[in-house]
Short mmCIF file of C-alpha atoms and ligand atoms in Angstrom, two decimals:
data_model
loop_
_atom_site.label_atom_id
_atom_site.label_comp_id
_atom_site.label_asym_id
_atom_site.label_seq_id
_atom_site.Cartn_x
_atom_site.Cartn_y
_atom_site.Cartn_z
CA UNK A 1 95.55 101.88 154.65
CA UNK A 2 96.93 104.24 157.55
CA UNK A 3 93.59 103.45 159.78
CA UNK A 4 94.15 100.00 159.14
CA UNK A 5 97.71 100.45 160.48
CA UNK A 6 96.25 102.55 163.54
CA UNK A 7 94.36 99.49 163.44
CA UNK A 8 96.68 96.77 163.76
CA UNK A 9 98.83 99.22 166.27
CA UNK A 10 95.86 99.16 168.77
CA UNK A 11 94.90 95.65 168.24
CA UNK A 12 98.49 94.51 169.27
CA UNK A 13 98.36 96.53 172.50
CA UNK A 14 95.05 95.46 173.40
CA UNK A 15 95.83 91.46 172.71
CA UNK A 16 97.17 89.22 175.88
CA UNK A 17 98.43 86.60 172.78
CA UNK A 18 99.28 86.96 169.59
CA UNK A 19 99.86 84.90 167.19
CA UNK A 20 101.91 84.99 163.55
CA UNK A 21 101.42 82.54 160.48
CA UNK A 22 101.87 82.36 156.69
CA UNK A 23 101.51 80.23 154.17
CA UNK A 24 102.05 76.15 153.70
CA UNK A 25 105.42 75.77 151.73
CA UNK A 26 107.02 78.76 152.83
CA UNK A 27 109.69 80.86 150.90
CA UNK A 28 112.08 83.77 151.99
CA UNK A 29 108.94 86.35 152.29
CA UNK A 30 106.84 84.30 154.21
CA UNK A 31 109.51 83.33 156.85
CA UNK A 32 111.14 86.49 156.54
CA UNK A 33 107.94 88.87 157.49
CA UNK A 34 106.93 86.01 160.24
CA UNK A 35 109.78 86.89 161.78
CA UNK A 36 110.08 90.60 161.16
CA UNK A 37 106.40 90.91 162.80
CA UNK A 38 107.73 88.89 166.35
CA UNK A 39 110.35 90.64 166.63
CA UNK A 40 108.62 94.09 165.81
CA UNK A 41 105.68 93.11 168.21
CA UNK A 42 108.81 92.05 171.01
CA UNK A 43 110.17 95.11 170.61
CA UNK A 44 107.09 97.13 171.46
CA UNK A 45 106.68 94.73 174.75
CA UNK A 46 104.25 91.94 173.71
CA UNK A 47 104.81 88.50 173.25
CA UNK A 48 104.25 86.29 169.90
CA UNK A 49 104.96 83.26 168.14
CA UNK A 50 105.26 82.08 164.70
CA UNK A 51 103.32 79.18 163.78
CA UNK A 52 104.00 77.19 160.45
CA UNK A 53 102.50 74.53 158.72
CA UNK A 54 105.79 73.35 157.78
CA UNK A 55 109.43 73.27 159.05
CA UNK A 56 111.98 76.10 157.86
CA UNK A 57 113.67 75.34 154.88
CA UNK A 58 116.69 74.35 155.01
CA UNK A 59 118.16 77.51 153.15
CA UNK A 60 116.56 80.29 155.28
CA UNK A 61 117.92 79.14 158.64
CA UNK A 62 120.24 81.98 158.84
CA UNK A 63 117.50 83.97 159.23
CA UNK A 64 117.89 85.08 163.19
CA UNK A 65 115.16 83.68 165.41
CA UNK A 66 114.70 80.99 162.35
CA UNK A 67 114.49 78.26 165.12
CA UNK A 68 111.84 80.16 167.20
CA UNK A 69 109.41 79.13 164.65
CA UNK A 70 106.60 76.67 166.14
CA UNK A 71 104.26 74.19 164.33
CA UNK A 72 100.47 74.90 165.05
CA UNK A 73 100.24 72.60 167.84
CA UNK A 74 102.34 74.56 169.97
CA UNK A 75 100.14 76.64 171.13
CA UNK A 76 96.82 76.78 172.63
CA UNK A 77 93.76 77.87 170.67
CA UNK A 78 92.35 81.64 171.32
CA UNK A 79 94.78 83.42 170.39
CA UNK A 80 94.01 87.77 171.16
CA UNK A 81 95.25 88.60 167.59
CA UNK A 82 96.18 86.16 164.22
CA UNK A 83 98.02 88.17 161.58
CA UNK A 84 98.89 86.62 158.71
CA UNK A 85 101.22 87.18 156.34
CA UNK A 86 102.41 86.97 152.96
CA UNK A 87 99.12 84.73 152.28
CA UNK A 88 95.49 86.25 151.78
CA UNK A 89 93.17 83.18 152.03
CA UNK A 90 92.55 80.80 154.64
CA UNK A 91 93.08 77.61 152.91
CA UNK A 92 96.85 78.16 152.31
CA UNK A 93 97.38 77.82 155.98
CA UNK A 94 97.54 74.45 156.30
CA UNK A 95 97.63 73.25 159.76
CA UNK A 96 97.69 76.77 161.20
CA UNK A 97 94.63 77.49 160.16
CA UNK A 98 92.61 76.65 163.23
CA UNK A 99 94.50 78.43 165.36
CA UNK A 100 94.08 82.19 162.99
CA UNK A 101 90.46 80.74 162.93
CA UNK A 102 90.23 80.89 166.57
CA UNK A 103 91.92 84.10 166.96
CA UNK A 104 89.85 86.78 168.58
CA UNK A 105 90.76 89.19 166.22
CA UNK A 106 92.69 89.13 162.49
CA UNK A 107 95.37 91.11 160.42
CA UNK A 108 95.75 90.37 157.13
CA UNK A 109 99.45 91.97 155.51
CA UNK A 110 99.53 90.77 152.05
CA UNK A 111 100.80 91.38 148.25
CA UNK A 112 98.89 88.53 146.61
CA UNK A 113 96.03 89.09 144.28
CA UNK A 114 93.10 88.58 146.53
CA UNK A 115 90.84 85.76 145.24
CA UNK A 116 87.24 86.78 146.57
CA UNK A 117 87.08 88.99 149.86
CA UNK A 118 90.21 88.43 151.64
CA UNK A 119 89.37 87.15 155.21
CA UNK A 120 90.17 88.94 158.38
CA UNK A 121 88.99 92.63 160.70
CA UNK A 122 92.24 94.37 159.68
CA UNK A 123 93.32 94.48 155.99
CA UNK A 124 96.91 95.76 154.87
CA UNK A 125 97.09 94.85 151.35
CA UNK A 126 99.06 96.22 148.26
CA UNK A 127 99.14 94.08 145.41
CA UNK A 128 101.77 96.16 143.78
CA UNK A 129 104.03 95.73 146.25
CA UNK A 130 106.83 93.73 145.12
CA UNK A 131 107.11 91.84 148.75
CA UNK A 132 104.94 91.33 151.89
CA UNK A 133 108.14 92.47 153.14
CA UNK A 134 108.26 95.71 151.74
CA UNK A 135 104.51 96.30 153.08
CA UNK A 136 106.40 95.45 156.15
CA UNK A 137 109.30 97.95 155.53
CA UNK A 138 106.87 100.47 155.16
CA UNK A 139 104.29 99.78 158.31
CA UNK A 140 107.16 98.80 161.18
CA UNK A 141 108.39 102.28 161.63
CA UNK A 142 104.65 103.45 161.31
CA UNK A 143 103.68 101.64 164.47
CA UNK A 144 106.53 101.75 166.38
CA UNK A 145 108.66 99.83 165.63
CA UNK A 146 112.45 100.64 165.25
CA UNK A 147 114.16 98.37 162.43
CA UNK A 148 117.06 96.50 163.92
CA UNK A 149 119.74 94.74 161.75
CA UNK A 150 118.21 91.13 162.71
CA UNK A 151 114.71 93.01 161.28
CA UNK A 152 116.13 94.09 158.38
CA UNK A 153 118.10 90.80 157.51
CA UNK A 154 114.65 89.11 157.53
CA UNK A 155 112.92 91.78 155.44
CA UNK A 156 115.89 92.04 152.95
CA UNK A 157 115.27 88.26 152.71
CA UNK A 158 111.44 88.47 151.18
CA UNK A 159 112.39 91.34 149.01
CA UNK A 160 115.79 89.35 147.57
CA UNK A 161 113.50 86.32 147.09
CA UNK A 162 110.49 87.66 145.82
CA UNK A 163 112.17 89.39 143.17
CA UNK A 164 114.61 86.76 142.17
CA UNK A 165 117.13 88.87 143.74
CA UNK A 166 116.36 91.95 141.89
CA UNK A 167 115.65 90.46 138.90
CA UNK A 168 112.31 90.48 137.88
CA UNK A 169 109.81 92.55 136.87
CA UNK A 170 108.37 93.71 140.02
CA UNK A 171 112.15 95.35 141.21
CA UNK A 172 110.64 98.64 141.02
CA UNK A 173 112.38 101.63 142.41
CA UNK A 174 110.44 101.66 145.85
CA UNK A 175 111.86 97.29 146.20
CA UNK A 176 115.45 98.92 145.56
CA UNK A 177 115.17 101.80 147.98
CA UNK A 178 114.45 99.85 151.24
CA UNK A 179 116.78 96.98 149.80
CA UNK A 180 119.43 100.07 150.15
CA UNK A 181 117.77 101.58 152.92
CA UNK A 182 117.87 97.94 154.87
CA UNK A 183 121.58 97.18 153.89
CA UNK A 184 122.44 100.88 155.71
CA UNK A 185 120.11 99.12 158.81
CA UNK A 186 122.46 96.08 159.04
CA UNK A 187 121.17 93.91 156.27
CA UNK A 188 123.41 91.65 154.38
CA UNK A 189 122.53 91.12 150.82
CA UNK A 190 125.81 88.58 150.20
CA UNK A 191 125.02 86.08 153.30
CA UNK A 192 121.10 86.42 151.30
CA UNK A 193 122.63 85.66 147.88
CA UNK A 194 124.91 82.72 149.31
CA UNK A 195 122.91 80.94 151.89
CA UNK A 196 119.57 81.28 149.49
CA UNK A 197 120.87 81.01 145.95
CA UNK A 198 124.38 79.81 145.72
CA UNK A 199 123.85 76.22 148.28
CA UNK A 200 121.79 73.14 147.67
CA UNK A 201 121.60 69.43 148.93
CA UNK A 202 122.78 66.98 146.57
CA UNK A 203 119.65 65.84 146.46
CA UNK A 204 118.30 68.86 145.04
CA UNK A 205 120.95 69.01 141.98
CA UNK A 206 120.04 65.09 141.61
CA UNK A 207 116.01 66.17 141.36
CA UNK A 208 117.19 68.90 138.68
CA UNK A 209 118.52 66.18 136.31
CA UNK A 210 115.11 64.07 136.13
CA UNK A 211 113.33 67.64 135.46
CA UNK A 212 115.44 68.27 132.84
CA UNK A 213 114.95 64.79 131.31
CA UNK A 214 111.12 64.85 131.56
CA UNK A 215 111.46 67.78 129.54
CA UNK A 216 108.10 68.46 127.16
CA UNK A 217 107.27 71.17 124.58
CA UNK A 218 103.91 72.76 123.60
CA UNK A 219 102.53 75.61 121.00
CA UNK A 220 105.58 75.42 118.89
CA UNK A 221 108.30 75.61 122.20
CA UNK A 222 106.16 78.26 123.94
CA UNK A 223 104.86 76.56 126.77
CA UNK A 224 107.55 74.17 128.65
CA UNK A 225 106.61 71.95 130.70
CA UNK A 226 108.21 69.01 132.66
CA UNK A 227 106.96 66.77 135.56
CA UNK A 228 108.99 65.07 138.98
CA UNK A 229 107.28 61.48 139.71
CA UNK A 230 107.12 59.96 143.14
CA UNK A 231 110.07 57.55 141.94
CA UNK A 232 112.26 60.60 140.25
CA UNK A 233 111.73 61.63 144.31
CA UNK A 234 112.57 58.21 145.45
CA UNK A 235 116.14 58.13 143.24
CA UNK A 236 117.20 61.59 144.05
CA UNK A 237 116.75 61.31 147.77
CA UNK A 238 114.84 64.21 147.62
CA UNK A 239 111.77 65.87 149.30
CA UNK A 240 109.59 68.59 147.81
CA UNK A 241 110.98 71.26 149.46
CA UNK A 242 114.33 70.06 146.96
CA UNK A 243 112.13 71.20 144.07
CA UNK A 244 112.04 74.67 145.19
CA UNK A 245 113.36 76.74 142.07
CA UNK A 246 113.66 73.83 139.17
CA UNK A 247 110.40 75.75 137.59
CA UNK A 248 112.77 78.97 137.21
CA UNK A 249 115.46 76.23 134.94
CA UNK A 250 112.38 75.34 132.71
CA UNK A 251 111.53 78.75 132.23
CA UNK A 252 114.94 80.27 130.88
CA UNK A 253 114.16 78.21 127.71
CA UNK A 254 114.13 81.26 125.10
CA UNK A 255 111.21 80.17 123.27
CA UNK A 256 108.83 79.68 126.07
CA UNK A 257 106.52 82.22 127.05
CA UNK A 258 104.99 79.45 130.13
CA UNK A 259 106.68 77.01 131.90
CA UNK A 260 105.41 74.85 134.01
CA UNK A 261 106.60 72.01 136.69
CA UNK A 262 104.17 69.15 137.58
CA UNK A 263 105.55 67.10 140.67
CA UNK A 264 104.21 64.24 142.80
CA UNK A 265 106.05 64.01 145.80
CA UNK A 266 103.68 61.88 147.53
CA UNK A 267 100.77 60.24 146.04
CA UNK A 268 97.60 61.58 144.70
CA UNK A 269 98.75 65.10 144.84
CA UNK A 270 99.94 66.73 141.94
CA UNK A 271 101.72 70.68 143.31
CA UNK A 272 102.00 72.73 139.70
CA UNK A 273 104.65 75.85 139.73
CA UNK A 274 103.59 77.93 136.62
CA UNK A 275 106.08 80.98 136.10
CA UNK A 276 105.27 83.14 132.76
CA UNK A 277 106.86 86.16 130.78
CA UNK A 278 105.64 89.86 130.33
CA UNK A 279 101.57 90.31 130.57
CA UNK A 280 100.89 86.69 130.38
CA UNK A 281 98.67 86.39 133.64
CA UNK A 282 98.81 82.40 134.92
CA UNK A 283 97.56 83.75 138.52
CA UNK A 284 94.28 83.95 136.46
CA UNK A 285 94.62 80.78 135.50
CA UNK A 286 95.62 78.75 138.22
CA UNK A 287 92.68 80.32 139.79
CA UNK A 288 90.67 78.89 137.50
CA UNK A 289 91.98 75.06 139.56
CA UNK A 290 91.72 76.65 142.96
CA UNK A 291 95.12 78.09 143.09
CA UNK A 292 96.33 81.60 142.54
CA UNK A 293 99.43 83.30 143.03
CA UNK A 294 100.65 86.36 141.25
CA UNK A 295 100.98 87.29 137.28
CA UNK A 296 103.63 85.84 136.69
CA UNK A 297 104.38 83.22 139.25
CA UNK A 298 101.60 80.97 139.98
CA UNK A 299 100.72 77.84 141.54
CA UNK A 300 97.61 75.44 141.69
CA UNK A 301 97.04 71.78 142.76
CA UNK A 302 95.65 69.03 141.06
CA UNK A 303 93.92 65.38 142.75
CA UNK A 304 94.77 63.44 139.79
CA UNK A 305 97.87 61.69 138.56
CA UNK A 306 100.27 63.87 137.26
CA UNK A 307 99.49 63.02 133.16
CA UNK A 308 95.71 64.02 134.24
CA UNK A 309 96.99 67.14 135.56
CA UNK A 310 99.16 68.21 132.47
CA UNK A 311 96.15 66.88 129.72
CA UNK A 312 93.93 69.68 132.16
CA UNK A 313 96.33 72.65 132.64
CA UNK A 314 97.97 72.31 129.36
CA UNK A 315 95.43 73.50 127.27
CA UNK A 316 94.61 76.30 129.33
CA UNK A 317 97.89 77.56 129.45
CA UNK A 318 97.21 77.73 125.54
CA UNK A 319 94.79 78.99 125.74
CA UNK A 320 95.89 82.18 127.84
CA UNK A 321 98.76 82.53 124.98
CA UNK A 322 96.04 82.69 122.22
CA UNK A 323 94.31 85.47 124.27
CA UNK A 324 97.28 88.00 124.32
P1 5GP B 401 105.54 78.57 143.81
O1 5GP B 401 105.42 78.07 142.41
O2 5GP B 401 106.86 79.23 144.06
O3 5GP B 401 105.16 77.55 144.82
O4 5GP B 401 104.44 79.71 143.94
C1 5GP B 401 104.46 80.87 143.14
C2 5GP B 401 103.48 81.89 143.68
O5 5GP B 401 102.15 81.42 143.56
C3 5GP B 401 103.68 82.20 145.16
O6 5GP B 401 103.45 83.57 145.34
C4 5GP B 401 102.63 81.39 145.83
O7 5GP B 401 102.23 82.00 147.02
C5 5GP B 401 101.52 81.33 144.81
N1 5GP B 401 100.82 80.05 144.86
C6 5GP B 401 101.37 78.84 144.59
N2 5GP B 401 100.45 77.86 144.71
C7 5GP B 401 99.29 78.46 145.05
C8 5GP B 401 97.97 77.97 145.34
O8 5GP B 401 97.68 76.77 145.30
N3 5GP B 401 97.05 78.92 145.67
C9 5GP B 401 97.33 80.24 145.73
N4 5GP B 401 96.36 81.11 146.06
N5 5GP B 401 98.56 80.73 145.47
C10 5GP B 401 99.53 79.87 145.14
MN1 MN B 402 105.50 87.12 148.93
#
């Protein structure tokens, strides 16, 4: 890992352009390393931009230099160097994927379980580290790069979210001493908690309620399950970026070991969130439907209507309890 980060040090001051990009639907560690890596590169003299297959949600634009975030037509193709981060395989770029395609050069910085060779001439990966920002935490300083409280508001943000704000599993004692370390650098946990956590359109709370009603149980209560339709959408006034987090309501049932949300927002594309307890590995099997993810927080999606798409990954999720 340190020659890769020799690596990525000398590819940066050999590129004329650079470009940054994560993945499609983008959470707190994908924004929050985007913009930890422009500002690192800015502050060593070279010029970047962040390019997104989506906008920023709504709840991470606090995060400074938020609005300096481009969508992939922004910038010409041929870019000196792509990173990527927070996202390990090309087809989870979306729209930005031509443009890291075109790049001359690319750095991969992930913490996903790689499915195949993970793409890319520079590889920093650590799947047991608990965010790409924490990778990040780690390299910045290593290549020159002096942490600065707007850097380490945006890397406190993908280690909050990534561990359900030090909640899960993967809150090891390294996650907790840069979240301490990055509070001494300026970072501020409460405006993380509030703006991420605490807030949500009304449309959001309305999308909860149909999730809640669509409510289904498998293998005696152990796998939960519960779908959003296109007209649940429609009455809520909501988008899918309002489902973000319903999949972590189905899951605090007591009895279930899986849960899993099955939403349409538009037609013909069914997104699954699958979030499981303890060893129970769902990466593995949303892998299994061309999506991946970690253990215990995985996602896949389905071409089928959504009742398809539960009769498929049903069964397999019941599978995966039988086996443990
Ligand atoms: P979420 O349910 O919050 O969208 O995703 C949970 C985790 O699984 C995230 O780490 C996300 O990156 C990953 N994930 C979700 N969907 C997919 C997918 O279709 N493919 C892969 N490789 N990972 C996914
Ligand atoms: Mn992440």
């Amino acid at each position: 890992v340190d020659s890769e980060i020799a690596a990525l040090r000398s590819a940066i001051q050999a590129a004329d352009s650079i470009i940054v990009a994560s993945h499609i639907n983008p959470d707190g560690d994908a924004v929050g390393s985007s913009l930890a890596l422009l500002m690192g590169i800015e502050s060593l003299g070279k010029k970047a931009t962040v390019i997104l297959n989506d906008p920023v949600p709504m709840n991470l634009r606090f995060l400074p230099g938020w609005e300096r975030i481009r969508g992939p037509e922004a910038v010409p193709l041929g870019a000196g160097l792509g990173i990527i981060a927070d996202v390990g395989v090309m087809s989870r770029l979306g729209r930005a994927r031509p443009s890291v395609e075109a790049a001359a050069h690319l750095c991969v910085i992930d913490h996903h379980e790689p499915d195949g060779a993970p793409p890319g001439d520079i590889r920093i990966i650590d799947t047991g580290a608990s965010a790409t920002c924490l990778i990040l935490y780690r390299m910045l300083p290593t290549i020159g790069v002096e942490i600065s409280p707007a850097i380490a508001q945006c890397l406190l943000t993908g280690i909050a979210t990534d561990t359900g704000s030090f909640r899960f599993r993967n809150t090891d004692p390294a996650t907790l001493d840069a979240a301490s370390h990055l509070v001494a650098l300026g970072g501020d946990l409460a405006q993380i908690n509030e703006e991420v956590w605490e807030k949500k359109p009304l449309s959001a709370v309305k999308l909860l309620r149909f999730a809640l009603d669509n409510l289904e149980l498998y293998a005696s209560g152990r796998v939960a399950v519960s779908r959003l339709t296109q007209s649940n959408y429609q009455e809520a006034s909501a988008s899918d970026e309002d489902s973000e987090g319903i999949v972590n309501e189905i899951s605090r049932i007591n009895t279930a070991q899986i849960a899993a949300m099955f939403r349409e927002p538009k037609p013909g594309r069914v997104r699954v969130s699958v979030r499981s307890r303890g060893e129970l590995d769902i990466a593995a099997v949303c892998r299994q439907f061309g999506g991946g993810g970690h253990v215990n927080a995985a996602g896949c999606t389905f071409e089928s209507s959504i009742d398809d798409a539960i009769r498929t990954l049903v069964p397999a999720l019941e599978a995966c309890l039988a086996s443990s």
